[in-house]
């Protein structure tokens, strides 16, 4: 018996060592470092604090019933745990959120999954949203391409700040519906500068916020100096600092902790070999944050209301909506895989509820598409909305078009290899991201409830 145990131990050590040698020969990325980010936590603490309060304050919504944090909460992995968000008008947090009631019943689900915000303060993230519609563009006066065009203001700190300008202008996300409030009316009319001016006026009227803006920005000396650009810059600073997580077991391995006590367990090391080798995951999920920042069509099932595309208006053409190019139809941005195990559901519309389901889809996209069970989406049920959720996948022509656009060839992995890939993906989670309670403020200057 003792001899058997010794032999087993020797075999395990040899296998682990060989996998380390094999992994060392792979073309692995470098671990992130401070210079990869706009700024670190020791910089601009007043701006970060202001951004935290704004992020959790419902004052930025038209009906003052939803905040940025509602769909990007620290208690739900900086997402909301749902396939598609229940936006303005609903109640609850995460998977407990409903679809509203009475006059506040939501008109439709937000068409795309609420993406996690981890590490978006890194400089290499130059495009935001699933379709990249807000992106760094030196040819634009503001420095950014966006749906606002020339109306996007100057002096935004980075693309993450530019992104923060838009949820407040969306009827389903934060503005509300036409005739419900002035913010909603301005948004419905396409008057985005009007929305931003209205929000600035709201903040100017709250003395505590005025003091916080003065402390955070040298060009704010009185209430009238506050603009929504200041607010967006503060929100981006908070997100960049609070949601930076790059001390995963894989990071430790990349930084040299690859001896016999390596934080990357044997199964995860084998998964990394597959990820950067046979499974071809790194073809798209490359670099320090496991993304090429490009847009790909991978036969993702279409669930939810879509973005108004197609004959019935229930499709989402993805990147084509930005470029106008037919070849970009159904292409969506490659997501970062940092903390990926903490951020279900997966896909631009949250079509897959489990990480394994998402991995298996990548291995045989067409089989997964044609056998997809729409019942797996995680959304609060509503008879009207449920029927809309299923409409695209019930249309054989739409499913066929999604399949035709697919870019991924099948990859054959056995069960053991799938488990190894999953182990590696779990090793991309920073342990400190498991407890994000300290990112939640006790109160906000507007006096509005953080939770209700």
Tab-separated table of C-alpha atoms in Angstrom:
chain	number	residue	atom	x	y	z
A	1	UNK	CA	0.000	0.000	0.000
A	2	UNK	CA	2.758	2.443	0.949
A	3	UNK	CA	4.681	1.568	-2.220
A	4	UNK	CA	1.574	2.338	-4.290
A	5	UNK	CA	1.151	5.717	-2.626
A	6	UNK	CA	4.808	6.581	-3.233
A	7	UNK	CA	4.535	5.580	-6.910
A	8	UNK	CA	1.371	7.655	-7.279
A	9	UNK	CA	3.130	10.655	-5.747
A	10	UNK	CA	6.144	10.265	-8.043
A	11	UNK	CA	3.855	9.992	-11.072
A	12	UNK	CA	1.957	13.138	-10.031
A	13	UNK	CA	5.191	15.104	-9.544
A	14	UNK	CA	6.594	13.976	-12.902
A	15	UNK	CA	3.323	14.815	-14.683
A	16	UNK	CA	3.166	18.236	-13.046
A	17	UNK	CA	6.796	18.960	-13.917
A	18	UNK	CA	6.370	17.878	-17.530
A	19	UNK	CA	3.271	20.048	-17.881
A	20	UNK	CA	5.221	23.007	-16.497
A	21	UNK	CA	7.975	22.428	-19.057
A	22	UNK	CA	5.443	22.093	-21.854
A	23	UNK	CA	3.580	25.218	-20.738
A	24	UNK	CA	6.815	27.173	-20.587
A	25	UNK	CA	7.308	26.499	-24.307
A	26	UNK	CA	3.906	27.981	-25.168
A	27	UNK	CA	3.635	31.594	-26.304
A	28	UNK	CA	2.175	32.957	-23.098
A	29	UNK	CA	1.306	36.591	-22.408
A	30	UNK	CA	3.042	38.715	-19.827
A	31	UNK	CA	1.245	39.493	-16.588
A	32	UNK	CA	-0.327	42.978	-16.359
A	33	UNK	CA	1.583	45.709	-14.536
A	34	UNK	CA	0.850	49.261	-13.368
A	35	UNK	CA	1.942	50.830	-16.648
A	36	UNK	CA	-0.843	48.952	-18.463
A	37	UNK	CA	-3.483	51.078	-16.717
A	38	UNK	CA	-4.596	54.698	-16.873
A	39	UNK	CA	-3.809	55.134	-13.189
A	40	UNK	CA	-3.582	53.075	-10.019
A	41	UNK	CA	-5.403	53.279	-6.717
A	42	UNK	CA	-2.982	55.764	-5.162
A	43	UNK	CA	-3.826	58.399	-7.767
A	44	UNK	CA	-6.800	60.750	-7.680
A	45	UNK	CA	-8.449	59.350	-4.530
A	46	UNK	CA	-10.981	62.212	-4.409
A	47	UNK	CA	-12.035	61.489	-7.990
A	48	UNK	CA	-12.342	57.767	-7.239
A	49	UNK	CA	-14.463	58.440	-4.132
A	50	UNK	CA	-16.755	60.768	-6.083
A	51	UNK	CA	-17.065	58.170	-8.840
A	52	UNK	CA	-18.038	55.492	-6.348
A	53	UNK	CA	-20.904	57.599	-5.020
A	54	UNK	CA	-22.122	58.533	-8.502
A	55	UNK	CA	-21.937	54.899	-9.607
A	56	UNK	CA	-24.342	53.875	-6.841
A	57	UNK	CA	-26.576	56.963	-6.901
A	58	UNK	CA	-29.979	56.746	-8.614
A	59	UNK	CA	-29.966	60.516	-9.061
A	60	UNK	CA	-28.506	59.910	-12.527
A	61	UNK	CA	-31.668	58.160	-13.738
A	62	UNK	CA	-34.751	59.862	-15.081
A	63	UNK	CA	-37.148	58.420	-12.536
A	64	UNK	CA	-34.451	58.173	-9.837
A	65	UNK	CA	-35.039	54.439	-9.485
A	66	UNK	CA	-31.896	52.882	-10.989
A	67	UNK	CA	-28.141	53.452	-10.818
A	68	UNK	CA	-25.115	52.250	-12.773
A	69	UNK	CA	-24.574	49.732	-9.988
A	70	UNK	CA	-28.004	48.155	-10.452
A	71	UNK	CA	-26.723	46.311	-13.521
A	72	UNK	CA	-23.010	46.357	-12.615
A	73	UNK	CA	-22.971	45.561	-8.938
A	74	UNK	CA	-20.079	44.424	-6.807
A	75	UNK	CA	-22.331	41.778	-5.255
A	76	UNK	CA	-23.025	40.279	-8.689
A	77	UNK	CA	-19.553	40.185	-10.229
A	78	UNK	CA	-19.887	43.733	-11.676
A	79	UNK	CA	-22.724	42.427	-13.825
A	80	UNK	CA	-26.244	41.559	-12.700
A	81	UNK	CA	-26.377	37.746	-12.912
A	82	UNK	CA	-29.121	37.898	-15.537
A	83	UNK	CA	-28.975	36.985	-19.204
A	84	UNK	CA	-30.582	40.309	-20.064
A	85	UNK	CA	-31.097	43.153	-17.593
A	86	UNK	CA	-34.421	44.389	-16.311
A	87	UNK	CA	-33.699	48.075	-16.572
A	88	UNK	CA	-35.545	51.216	-15.539
A	89	UNK	CA	-38.843	50.461	-13.780
A	90	UNK	CA	-37.948	47.077	-12.319
A	91	UNK	CA	-37.184	46.332	-8.676
A	92	UNK	CA	-34.635	44.124	-6.947
A	93	UNK	CA	-30.984	43.251	-7.439
A	94	UNK	CA	-29.384	40.502	-9.475
A	95	UNK	CA	-31.412	37.355	-10.050
A	96	UNK	CA	-34.114	38.662	-7.673
A	97	UNK	CA	-34.877	41.597	-9.978
A	98	UNK	CA	-38.409	41.632	-11.427
A	99	UNK	CA	-39.961	43.234	-14.505
A	100	UNK	CA	-41.778	45.986	-12.610
A	101	UNK	CA	-45.499	46.338	-12.076
A	102	UNK	CA	-48.346	48.626	-13.084
A	103	UNK	CA	-47.215	51.760	-14.858
A	104	UNK	CA	-43.604	50.864	-14.093
A	105	UNK	CA	-43.668	47.529	-15.933
A	106	UNK	CA	-40.654	47.460	-18.232
A	107	UNK	CA	-41.419	47.751	-21.939
A	108	UNK	CA	-38.655	45.348	-22.931
A	109	UNK	CA	-35.578	43.763	-21.493
A	110	UNK	CA	-32.296	45.542	-22.154
A	111	UNK	CA	-31.278	43.836	-25.418
A	112	UNK	CA	-27.757	42.845	-24.404
A	113	UNK	CA	-26.121	41.239	-21.396
A	114	UNK	CA	-24.686	43.634	-18.799
A	115	UNK	CA	-20.948	43.090	-19.302
A	116	UNK	CA	-18.629	42.868	-16.292
A	117	UNK	CA	-16.398	45.877	-15.672
A	118	UNK	CA	-13.230	44.072	-14.580
A	119	UNK	CA	-9.928	45.640	-15.719
A	120	UNK	CA	-11.515	48.082	-18.182
A	121	UNK	CA	-9.151	50.733	-16.857
A	122	UNK	CA	-6.375	49.055	-18.843
A	123	UNK	CA	-5.156	51.133	-21.778
A	124	UNK	CA	-5.557	48.330	-24.295
A	125	UNK	CA	-9.356	48.438	-23.972
A	126	UNK	CA	-9.996	50.996	-26.706
A	127	UNK	CA	-13.623	50.064	-27.535
A	128	UNK	CA	-16.655	49.714	-25.283
A	129	UNK	CA	-19.991	47.884	-25.517
A	130	UNK	CA	-20.522	44.514	-27.190
A	131	UNK	CA	-20.473	46.135	-30.634
A	132	UNK	CA	-17.659	48.613	-29.940
A	133	UNK	CA	-19.823	51.622	-30.730
A	134	UNK	CA	-17.809	53.829	-28.375
A	135	UNK	CA	-14.129	53.700	-29.298
A	136	UNK	CA	-10.924	55.679	-29.349
A	137	UNK	CA	-10.768	57.644	-32.609
A	138	UNK	CA	-8.181	60.386	-33.019
A	139	UNK	CA	-10.064	61.778	-36.017
A	140	UNK	CA	-13.041	62.779	-33.867
A	141	UNK	CA	-13.013	66.186	-32.100
A	142	UNK	CA	-13.629	64.488	-28.741
A	143	UNK	CA	-11.089	61.758	-29.426
A	144	UNK	CA	-13.817	59.105	-29.477
A	145	UNK	CA	-16.233	57.663	-32.004
A	146	UNK	CA	-19.687	57.265	-30.494
A	147	UNK	CA	-23.416	57.427	-31.252
A	148	UNK	CA	-23.270	61.105	-30.248
A	149	UNK	CA	-20.939	61.942	-33.117
A	150	UNK	CA	-19.770	65.554	-32.966
A	151	UNK	CA	-22.027	66.156	-29.957
A	152	UNK	CA	-19.799	64.133	-27.652
A	153	UNK	CA	-18.119	66.694	-25.357
A	154	UNK	CA	-14.398	67.311	-25.086
A	155	UNK	CA	-12.159	66.521	-22.101
A	156	UNK	CA	-13.232	62.953	-21.441
A	157	UNK	CA	-10.326	61.200	-19.702
A	158	UNK	CA	-10.500	57.901	-21.577
A	159	UNK	CA	-12.818	55.570	-23.463
A	160	UNK	CA	-14.232	54.200	-20.206
A	161	UNK	CA	-15.371	57.722	-19.351
A	162	UNK	CA	-16.829	58.107	-22.845
A	163	UNK	CA	-18.831	54.932	-22.278
A	164	UNK	CA	-20.274	56.345	-19.059
A	165	UNK	CA	-21.959	59.116	-21.056
A	166	UNK	CA	-24.504	56.782	-22.667
A	167	UNK	CA	-26.481	54.543	-20.259
A	168	UNK	CA	-28.126	57.697	-18.863
A	169	UNK	CA	-29.500	58.420	-22.351
A	170	UNK	CA	-31.114	54.986	-22.847
A	171	UNK	CA	-34.862	54.636	-22.252
A	172	UNK	CA	-34.588	51.010	-21.135
A	173	UNK	CA	-31.489	51.502	-19.001
A	174	UNK	CA	-31.655	54.762	-17.027
A	175	UNK	CA	-33.575	57.566	-18.760
A	176	UNK	CA	-37.101	56.138	-18.664
A	177	UNK	CA	-39.874	56.243	-21.237
A	178	UNK	CA	-41.198	59.223	-23.179
A	179	UNK	CA	-43.411	61.545	-21.071
A	180	UNK	CA	-42.255	59.995	-17.777
A	181	UNK	CA	-39.662	62.659	-16.953
A	182	UNK	CA	-37.602	65.431	-18.641
A	183	UNK	CA	-34.538	63.199	-18.995
A	184	UNK	CA	-36.590	60.603	-20.872
A	185	UNK	CA	-38.120	63.249	-23.132
A	186	UNK	CA	-34.717	64.661	-24.046
A	187	UNK	CA	-33.353	61.169	-24.712
A	188	UNK	CA	-36.350	60.241	-26.864
A	189	UNK	CA	-35.785	63.388	-28.924
A	190	UNK	CA	-32.142	62.445	-29.441
A	191	UNK	CA	-31.007	65.500	-27.492
A	192	UNK	CA	-28.049	63.905	-25.726
A	193	UNK	CA	-26.387	67.208	-24.765
A	194	UNK	CA	-29.687	68.142	-23.149
A	195	UNK	CA	-29.628	64.956	-21.073
A	196	UNK	CA	-26.091	65.650	-19.893
A	197	UNK	CA	-26.888	69.283	-19.045
A	198	UNK	CA	-29.955	68.224	-17.061
A	199	UNK	CA	-27.916	65.725	-15.036
A	200	UNK	CA	-25.237	68.325	-14.362
A	201	UNK	CA	-27.933	70.656	-13.032
A	202	UNK	CA	-29.175	67.902	-10.711
A	203	UNK	CA	-25.684	67.434	-9.291
A	204	UNK	CA	-25.097	71.194	-9.010
A	205	UNK	CA	-28.152	71.409	-6.757
A	206	UNK	CA	-26.751	68.997	-4.140
A	207	UNK	CA	-24.272	70.808	-1.831
A	208	UNK	CA	-22.443	67.638	-0.809
A	209	UNK	CA	-21.797	66.759	-4.434
A	210	UNK	CA	-20.575	70.288	-5.140
A	211	UNK	CA	-17.943	69.915	-2.414
A	212	UNK	CA	-16.938	66.496	-3.743
A	213	UNK	CA	-16.531	67.809	-7.296
A	214	UNK	CA	-14.444	70.711	-6.005
A	215	UNK	CA	-12.163	68.267	-4.196
A	216	UNK	CA	-11.845	66.001	-7.229
A	217	UNK	CA	-11.360	68.523	-10.052
A	218	UNK	CA	-9.121	71.590	-10.116
A	219	UNK	CA	-11.337	73.279	-12.711
A	220	UNK	CA	-14.440	73.088	-10.503
A	221	UNK	CA	-14.533	76.064	-8.128
A	222	UNK	CA	-18.301	76.543	-7.963
A	223	UNK	CA	-21.448	74.544	-8.612
A	224	UNK	CA	-21.906	76.042	-12.080
A	225	UNK	CA	-18.569	74.546	-13.205
A	226	UNK	CA	-19.828	70.966	-12.827
A	227	UNK	CA	-20.563	69.152	-16.081
A	228	UNK	CA	-21.579	65.598	-16.791
A	229	UNK	CA	-18.134	65.085	-18.316
A	230	UNK	CA	-16.736	65.550	-14.804
A	231	UNK	CA	-19.171	62.926	-13.551
A	232	UNK	CA	-18.233	60.472	-16.321
A	233	UNK	CA	-14.533	60.975	-15.618
A	234	UNK	CA	-15.099	60.288	-11.925
A	235	UNK	CA	-17.166	57.166	-12.641
A	236	UNK	CA	-14.440	55.826	-14.941
A	237	UNK	CA	-11.795	56.494	-12.274
A	238	UNK	CA	-13.785	54.501	-9.733
A	239	UNK	CA	-14.354	51.621	-12.137
A	240	UNK	CA	-10.703	51.554	-13.173
A	241	UNK	CA	-9.451	51.372	-9.589
A	242	UNK	CA	-12.165	49.327	-7.867
A	243	UNK	CA	-12.425	46.667	-10.547
A	244	UNK	CA	-8.746	46.087	-11.324
A	245	UNK	CA	-7.952	42.433	-10.641
A	246	UNK	CA	-4.753	40.931	-12.017
A	247	UNK	CA	-3.397	38.706	-9.260
A	248	UNK	CA	-4.953	35.430	-10.349
A	249	UNK	CA	-3.077	32.123	-10.025
A	250	UNK	CA	-2.229	32.453	-13.727
A	251	UNK	CA	-0.757	35.911	-13.123
A	252	UNK	CA	1.373	34.534	-10.312
A	253	UNK	CA	2.564	31.795	-12.637
A	254	UNK	CA	3.444	34.336	-15.326
A	255	UNK	CA	5.335	36.420	-12.781
A	256	UNK	CA	7.599	33.497	-11.997
A	257	UNK	CA	5.843	31.496	-9.282
A	258	UNK	CA	6.154	28.336	-11.369
A	259	UNK	CA	8.140	26.019	-9.179
A	260	UNK	CA	6.905	22.927	-7.375
A	261	UNK	CA	4.585	25.112	-5.272
A	262	UNK	CA	3.140	26.870	-8.315
A	263	UNK	CA	-0.254	28.513	-7.667
A	264	UNK	CA	-1.364	27.097	-11.018
A	265	UNK	CA	-2.577	23.602	-10.138
A	266	UNK	CA	-1.635	20.655	-12.413
A	267	UNK	CA	-5.087	20.437	-13.991
A	268	UNK	CA	-5.106	24.185	-14.670
A	269	UNK	CA	-1.610	23.979	-16.180
A	270	UNK	CA	-2.817	21.292	-18.555
A	271	UNK	CA	-5.814	23.471	-19.326
A	272	UNK	CA	-3.484	26.357	-20.121
A	273	UNK	CA	-1.554	24.110	-22.518
A	274	UNK	CA	-4.831	23.330	-24.286
A	275	UNK	CA	-5.986	26.959	-24.214
A	276	UNK	CA	-2.761	28.178	-25.827
A	277	UNK	CA	-2.424	25.103	-28.007
A	278	UNK	CA	-4.732	22.391	-29.280
A	279	UNK	CA	-8.020	24.067	-28.319
A	280	UNK	CA	-7.001	27.270	-30.158
A	281	UNK	CA	-8.757	29.480	-27.590
A	282	UNK	CA	-5.932	32.019	-27.701
A	283	UNK	CA	-6.566	32.674	-31.386
A	284	UNK	CA	-9.092	35.242	-30.160
A	285	UNK	CA	-8.542	35.222	-26.388
A	286	UNK	CA	-4.950	36.424	-26.524
A	287	UNK	CA	-2.818	38.924	-24.670
A	288	UNK	CA	-2.667	39.996	-21.059
A	289	UNK	CA	-6.442	40.106	-20.677
A	290	UNK	CA	-7.303	37.174	-22.955
A	291	UNK	CA	-8.920	39.214	-25.708
A	292	UNK	CA	-7.887	40.353	-29.183
A	293	UNK	CA	-10.361	43.268	-28.893
A	294	UNK	CA	-11.765	42.252	-32.265
A	295	UNK	CA	-15.275	41.256	-33.347
A	296	UNK	CA	-16.259	37.714	-34.298
A	297	UNK	CA	-19.344	35.779	-35.361
A	298	UNK	CA	-19.436	32.541	-33.396
A	299	UNK	CA	-23.034	31.436	-33.997
A	300	UNK	CA	-24.323	32.793	-30.704
A	301	UNK	CA	-28.054	32.100	-30.240
A	302	UNK	CA	-30.245	35.208	-30.416
A	303	UNK	CA	-32.457	35.639	-27.358
A	304	UNK	CA	-34.328	38.676	-26.105
A	305	UNK	CA	-35.833	41.580	-28.034
A	306	UNK	CA	-32.854	42.178	-30.320
A	307	UNK	CA	-31.862	45.663	-31.430
A	308	UNK	CA	-34.577	46.249	-33.986
A	309	UNK	CA	-32.725	44.549	-36.818
A	310	UNK	CA	-34.078	42.109	-39.398
A	311	UNK	CA	-37.496	41.879	-41.004
A	312	UNK	CA	-39.284	41.367	-37.696
A	313	UNK	CA	-37.063	43.723	-35.724
A	314	UNK	CA	-36.106	40.966	-33.283
A	315	UNK	CA	-32.487	40.502	-34.338
A	316	UNK	CA	-29.208	42.049	-33.243
A	317	UNK	CA	-26.768	42.527	-36.128
A	318	UNK	CA	-23.913	43.358	-33.754
A	319	UNK	CA	-20.878	45.070	-35.221
A	320	UNK	CA	-22.721	45.754	-38.497
A	321	UNK	CA	-24.788	48.339	-36.617
A	322	UNK	CA	-21.569	50.346	-36.161
A	323	UNK	CA	-19.713	49.790	-39.427
A	324	UNK	CA	-22.641	49.343	-41.810
A	325	UNK	CA	-20.777	46.412	-43.380
A	326	UNK	CA	-22.745	43.241	-44.112
A	327	UNK	CA	-19.697	41.102	-43.330
A	328	UNK	CA	-19.854	42.368	-39.736
A	329	UNK	CA	-23.332	40.965	-39.155
A	330	UNK	CA	-23.567	38.892	-35.943
A	331	UNK	CA	-20.031	39.825	-34.944
A	332	UNK	CA	-19.495	40.850	-31.331
A	333	UNK	CA	-16.452	41.889	-29.342
A	334	UNK	CA	-14.207	39.216	-27.856
A	335	UNK	CA	-14.660	39.574	-24.083
A	336	UNK	CA	-11.827	39.532	-21.603
A	337	UNK	CA	-11.719	36.301	-19.615
A	338	UNK	CA	-10.457	37.826	-16.375
A	339	UNK	CA	-12.659	36.646	-13.471
A	340	UNK	CA	-14.766	34.866	-16.083
A	341	UNK	CA	-15.918	32.220	-13.608
A	342	UNK	CA	-17.547	35.007	-11.565
A	343	UNK	CA	-19.561	36.564	-14.390
A	344	UNK	CA	-22.324	34.272	-15.694
A	345	UNK	CA	-24.380	34.260	-17.850
A	346	UNK	CA	-22.206	34.383	-20.960
A	347	UNK	CA	-22.423	35.802	-24.463
A	348	UNK	CA	-23.546	39.186	-25.759
A	349	UNK	CA	-27.119	38.270	-24.849
A	350	UNK	CA	-26.398	35.965	-21.914
A	351	UNK	CA	-27.526	32.921	-23.887
A	352	UNK	CA	-25.444	30.464	-21.848
A	353	UNK	CA	-25.966	30.222	-18.114
A	354	UNK	CA	-22.842	28.175	-17.286
A	355	UNK	CA	-19.172	28.499	-18.132
A	356	UNK	CA	-19.137	24.904	-19.291
A	357	UNK	CA	-22.031	25.621	-21.642
A	358	UNK	CA	-20.116	28.538	-23.129
A	359	UNK	CA	-16.972	26.414	-23.565
A	360	UNK	CA	-18.929	23.611	-25.225
A	361	UNK	CA	-20.516	26.120	-27.592
A	362	UNK	CA	-17.065	27.220	-28.740
A	363	UNK	CA	-16.080	23.612	-29.421
A	364	UNK	CA	-18.974	22.994	-31.824
A	365	UNK	CA	-20.811	26.223	-32.478
A	366	UNK	CA	-23.260	24.965	-35.090
A	367	UNK	CA	-24.340	21.909	-33.143
A	368	UNK	CA	-24.786	24.126	-30.102
A	369	UNK	CA	-26.800	26.696	-32.074
A	370	UNK	CA	-29.146	24.166	-33.666
A	371	UNK	CA	-29.736	22.323	-30.383
A	372	UNK	CA	-29.970	25.433	-28.211
A	373	UNK	CA	-32.551	25.391	-25.424
A	374	UNK	CA	-33.836	28.920	-24.813
A	375	UNK	CA	-35.179	27.812	-21.416
A	376	UNK	CA	-31.692	28.148	-19.950
A	377	UNK	CA	-31.678	31.957	-20.051
A	378	UNK	CA	-31.870	33.636	-16.654
A	379	UNK	CA	-34.510	36.372	-16.670
A	380	UNK	CA	-37.554	37.205	-14.544
A	381	UNK	CA	-40.556	35.677	-16.266
A	382	UNK	CA	-43.196	37.762	-17.976
A	383	UNK	CA	-45.687	36.272	-20.465
A	384	UNK	CA	-45.214	39.078	-22.970
A	385	UNK	CA	-41.448	39.313	-22.640
A	386	UNK	CA	-40.958	35.536	-22.551
A	387	UNK	CA	-42.554	35.213	-25.973
A	388	UNK	CA	-40.278	37.943	-27.345
A	389	UNK	CA	-37.213	36.242	-25.871
A	390	UNK	CA	-37.899	33.111	-27.926
A	391	UNK	CA	-39.029	34.650	-31.197
A	392	UNK	CA	-35.697	34.828	-33.049
A	393	UNK	CA	-34.677	31.254	-32.251
A	394	UNK	CA	-38.100	30.050	-33.401
A	395	UNK	CA	-37.388	31.510	-36.851
A	396	UNK	CA	-35.458	28.961	-38.913
A	397	UNK	CA	-34.301	31.594	-41.410
A	398	UNK	CA	-32.695	33.673	-38.639
A	399	UNK	CA	-30.978	30.631	-37.143
A	400	UNK	CA	-29.708	29.645	-40.587
A	401	UNK	CA	-28.300	33.135	-41.168
A	402	UNK	CA	-26.509	33.058	-37.812
A	403	UNK	CA	-25.038	29.685	-38.738
A	404	UNK	CA	-23.871	30.920	-42.139
A	405	UNK	CA	-21.965	33.800	-40.538
A	406	UNK	CA	-20.133	31.485	-38.115
A	407	UNK	CA	-16.328	31.757	-38.120
A	408	UNK	CA	-15.349	28.914	-35.781
A	409	UNK	CA	-14.453	25.406	-36.902
A	410	UNK	CA	-15.199	22.475	-34.552
A	411	UNK	CA	-12.556	21.439	-32.039
A	412	UNK	CA	-12.594	17.950	-30.545
A	413	UNK	CA	-11.818	17.696	-26.842
A	414	UNK	CA	-12.568	14.790	-24.545
A	415	UNK	CA	-14.208	15.151	-21.149
A	416	UNK	CA	-10.894	15.293	-19.304
A	417	UNK	CA	-9.647	18.069	-21.582
A	418	UNK	CA	-12.841	20.070	-21.114
A	419	UNK	CA	-12.381	19.819	-17.361
A	420	UNK	CA	-8.799	21.003	-17.747
A	421	UNK	CA	-9.864	24.011	-19.824
A	422	UNK	CA	-12.424	24.892	-17.157
A	423	UNK	CA	-9.778	24.578	-14.440
A	424	UNK	CA	-7.609	27.054	-16.322
A	425	UNK	CA	-10.502	29.482	-16.766
A	426	UNK	CA	-11.149	29.337	-13.027
A	427	UNK	CA	-7.443	30.091	-12.505
A	428	UNK	CA	-8.003	33.435	-14.258
A	429	UNK	CA	-9.967	34.670	-11.241
A	430	UNK	CA	-8.211	36.950	-8.782
A	431	UNK	CA	-9.038	35.675	-5.262
A	432	UNK	CA	-9.523	39.241	-4.039
A	433	UNK	CA	-12.435	39.588	-6.473
A	434	UNK	CA	-14.416	37.060	-4.451
A	435	UNK	CA	-15.376	39.695	-1.876
A	436	UNK	CA	-16.262	43.114	-3.303
A	437	UNK	CA	-18.403	44.390	-0.444
A	438	UNK	CA	-16.012	47.264	0.318
A	439	UNK	CA	-16.882	48.857	-3.043
A	440	UNK	CA	-20.437	49.561	-1.862
A	441	UNK	CA	-20.953	52.917	-0.093
A	442	UNK	CA	-23.171	53.158	2.965
A	443	UNK	CA	-25.086	56.108	1.519
A	444	UNK	CA	-25.086	58.533	-1.415
A	445	UNK	CA	-25.308	62.344	-1.362
A	446	UNK	CA	-28.731	62.488	-3.046
A	447	UNK	CA	-30.250	60.708	-0.041
A	448	UNK	CA	-31.865	58.139	-2.364
A	449	UNK	CA	-31.884	54.522	-1.265
A	450	UNK	CA	-29.036	52.422	-2.614
A	451	UNK	CA	-31.190	49.301	-2.486
A	452	UNK	CA	-34.961	48.969	-2.627
